[in-house]
Amino acid sequence: MKWLDLPPVWLVGALGLAWAQKTWAPLGLSFGPVWADLLGGMLVGGGLLLMVLAVYEMRSKRTTVVPHRIPDALVTTGIFSRTRNPIYLGDSMILTGLILYWDAVLALPLVPIFVWLIEVRFILPEEARLRRKFVAQFARYTQQVRRWV
C-alpha cells in the first residue's frame, strides 16, 4: 500500500476530481475561449519539462527520486538551483494547466489544497531527512534557494 502514498497518485486523484467536476458539474462556468487552453497547455508543458529536468539532475547525481527514501546526495545544481522542489512545482503546474484546459472552474481550489497536501505530506519530511543527513550544506542551500519559486 506504500505505492499509494506517492505524489503522482495524489496528482492523479486531484486530476480525477477536477475532471469529474468538469464532466458532471460544470454549471455553465468557463474561463473563456482560447486563452485558458493556451495557458493550460503551457503550464502542462512547463510542468513536464521541470519534472524531466529534475529527474535527469537527480539521476546524474545517483540519488533517489522516491520521496520516502533517504537520498544519497543533495542535488543543488541544474533546475535545483532555482527551486528546491521542481517535481512538486511541476505537479502543481500540471494540475493548474489541466484545470484551465478542461474549464473546471470549480476545481480551481484544488490547486492550493494540493500544494498544501504535498508540502505537509512530502516536502517537510523530505527536508527533515535532508537536514539530518546534509546538515551545513542543506542549511546553506535553503538560504540560497526558495522552496517553490
Short mmCIF file of C-alpha atoms in Angstrom, two decimals:
data_model
loop_
_atom_site.label_atom_id
_atom_site.label_comp_id
_atom_site.label_asym_id
_atom_site.label_seq_id
_atom_site.Cartn_x
_atom_site.Cartn_y
_atom_site.Cartn_z
CA MET A 1 0.00 0.00 0.00
CA LYS A 2 3.02 2.32 0.23
CA TRP A 3 2.78 2.95 -3.52
CA LEU A 4 -0.48 4.78 -2.81
CA ASP A 5 1.43 7.37 -0.81
CA LEU A 6 3.39 8.85 -3.70
CA PRO A 7 2.93 12.32 -5.21
CA PRO A 8 1.86 11.07 -8.67
CA VAL A 9 -1.01 9.16 -7.04
CA TRP A 10 -2.15 12.34 -5.24
CA LEU A 11 -1.84 14.27 -8.54
CA VAL A 12 -3.95 11.69 -10.38
CA GLY A 13 -6.54 11.89 -7.58
CA ALA A 14 -6.72 15.69 -7.82
CA LEU A 15 -6.92 15.47 -11.63
CA GLY A 16 -9.71 12.92 -11.29
CA LEU A 17 -11.67 15.30 -9.06
CA ALA A 18 -11.13 18.18 -11.50
CA TRP A 19 -12.19 16.05 -14.45
CA ALA A 20 -15.28 14.86 -12.57
CA GLN A 21 -16.23 18.44 -11.76
CA LYS A 22 -15.77 19.44 -15.39
CA THR A 23 -17.75 16.46 -16.63
CA TRP A 24 -20.65 16.22 -14.20
CA ALA A 25 -20.98 19.66 -12.61
CA PRO A 26 -19.73 22.37 -14.96
CA LEU A 27 -22.62 24.70 -14.02
CA GLY A 28 -22.06 26.66 -17.22
CA LEU A 29 -18.87 28.25 -15.87
CA SER A 30 -15.88 28.87 -18.11
CA PHE A 31 -12.50 30.58 -18.04
CA GLY A 32 -13.09 31.94 -21.53
CA PRO A 33 -12.32 30.82 -25.04
CA VAL A 34 -8.76 30.38 -26.27
CA TRP A 35 -6.55 31.91 -23.55
CA ALA A 36 -7.32 29.24 -20.93
CA ASP A 37 -6.48 26.45 -23.38
CA LEU A 38 -3.22 28.15 -24.36
CA LEU A 39 -2.17 28.94 -20.79
CA GLY A 40 -3.25 25.47 -19.65
CA GLY A 41 -1.15 23.82 -22.35
CA MET A 42 1.85 25.97 -21.48
CA LEU A 43 1.54 25.09 -17.78
CA VAL A 44 1.27 21.36 -18.51
CA GLY A 45 4.26 21.50 -20.88
CA GLY A 46 6.29 23.58 -18.42
CA GLY A 47 5.42 21.22 -15.58
CA LEU A 48 6.52 18.19 -17.58
CA LEU A 49 9.75 19.95 -18.55
CA LEU A 50 10.51 20.76 -14.90
CA MET A 51 9.97 17.13 -13.95
CA VAL A 52 12.23 15.82 -16.71
CA LEU A 53 14.99 18.27 -15.81
CA ALA A 54 14.72 17.34 -12.13
CA VAL A 55 14.79 13.58 -12.74
CA TYR A 56 17.76 14.00 -15.08
CA GLU A 57 19.65 16.00 -12.45
CA MET A 58 18.84 13.52 -9.68
CA ARG A 59 19.85 10.55 -11.82
CA SER A 60 23.12 12.24 -12.75
CA LYS A 61 23.90 12.59 -9.01
CA ARG A 62 22.83 8.95 -8.47
CA THR A 63 20.22 9.70 -5.85
CA THR A 64 16.64 8.58 -5.44
CA VAL A 65 13.59 10.32 -6.83
CA VAL A 66 11.31 8.40 -4.46
CA PRO A 67 10.15 10.78 -1.70
CA HIS A 68 10.20 8.33 1.22
CA ARG A 69 13.77 7.13 0.68
CA ILE A 70 16.91 8.63 2.15
CA PRO A 71 18.84 10.45 -0.59
CA ASP A 72 22.46 9.63 -1.36
CA ALA A 73 23.27 13.18 -2.49
CA LEU A 74 21.99 16.70 -2.04
CA VAL A 75 21.20 17.95 -5.53
CA THR A 76 21.72 21.72 -5.82
CA THR A 77 22.63 22.06 -9.49
CA GLY A 78 20.57 22.49 -12.65
CA ILE A 79 16.90 23.17 -12.01
CA PHE A 80 17.52 22.64 -8.28
CA SER A 81 19.47 25.91 -8.26
CA ARG A 82 16.17 27.70 -9.00
CA THR A 83 13.69 25.76 -6.86
CA ARG A 84 14.13 23.14 -4.17
CA ASN A 85 11.07 21.21 -5.37
CA PRO A 86 10.89 21.24 -9.17
CA ILE A 87 8.95 17.97 -9.40
CA TYR A 88 6.27 19.17 -6.97
CA LEU A 89 6.17 22.52 -8.73
CA GLY A 90 5.70 20.60 -11.98
CA ASP A 91 2.87 18.59 -10.42
CA SER A 92 1.14 21.81 -9.37
CA MET A 93 1.62 23.34 -12.82
CA ILE A 94 0.13 20.25 -14.49
CA LEU A 95 -2.88 20.32 -12.17
CA THR A 96 -3.44 24.04 -12.76
CA GLY A 97 -2.93 23.67 -16.51
CA LEU A 98 -5.42 20.83 -16.89
CA ILE A 99 -7.99 22.63 -14.73
CA LEU A 100 -7.69 25.62 -17.09
CA TYR A 101 -7.71 23.45 -20.20
CA TRP A 102 -10.73 21.47 -19.01
CA ASP A 103 -12.61 24.64 -17.93
CA ALA A 104 -13.06 23.06 -14.49
CA VAL A 105 -13.67 26.41 -12.80
CA LEU A 106 -14.99 24.98 -9.54
CA ALA A 107 -11.94 22.70 -9.27
CA LEU A 108 -9.53 25.64 -9.02
CA PRO A 109 -9.44 25.45 -5.18
CA LEU A 110 -7.86 22.01 -5.61
CA VAL A 111 -4.58 23.73 -6.52
CA PRO A 112 -3.84 25.33 -3.12
CA ILE A 113 -5.20 22.24 -1.37
CA PHE A 114 -2.87 20.04 -3.44
CA VAL A 115 0.12 22.33 -2.77
CA TRP A 116 -0.60 22.28 0.98
CA LEU A 117 -1.00 18.49 0.98
CA ILE A 118 2.24 17.94 -0.94
CA GLU A 119 4.11 20.31 1.35
CA VAL A 120 2.86 18.69 4.56
CA ARG A 121 2.93 15.08 3.37
CA PHE A 122 6.15 15.05 1.34
CA ILE A 123 8.24 18.23 1.35
CA LEU A 124 8.54 18.78 5.10
CA PRO A 125 9.52 15.16 5.84
CA GLU A 126 11.96 15.17 2.89
CA GLU A 127 13.57 18.38 4.11
CA ALA A 128 13.87 16.91 7.62
CA ARG A 129 15.76 13.91 6.17
CA LEU A 130 18.00 16.21 4.12
CA ARG A 131 18.62 18.45 7.15
CA ARG A 132 19.73 15.42 9.21
CA LYS A 133 22.00 13.98 6.52
CA PHE A 134 23.49 17.14 4.95
CA VAL A 135 23.46 19.50 7.94
CA ALA A 136 25.55 22.54 6.91
CA GLN A 137 25.21 22.01 3.17
CA PHE A 138 21.41 21.85 3.38
CA ALA A 139 21.28 24.94 5.63
CA ARG A 140 23.25 26.92 3.00
CA TYR A 141 21.06 25.56 0.23
CA THR A 142 17.83 26.61 1.96
CA GLN A 143 19.21 30.13 2.37
CA GLN A 144 20.09 30.36 -1.32
CA VAL A 145 17.11 28.62 -2.99
CA ARG A 146 13.43 29.03 -2.23
CA ARG A 147 11.17 26.06 -1.60
CA TRP A 148 8.81 26.70 -4.54
CA VAL A 149 9.96 29.59 -6.78
#
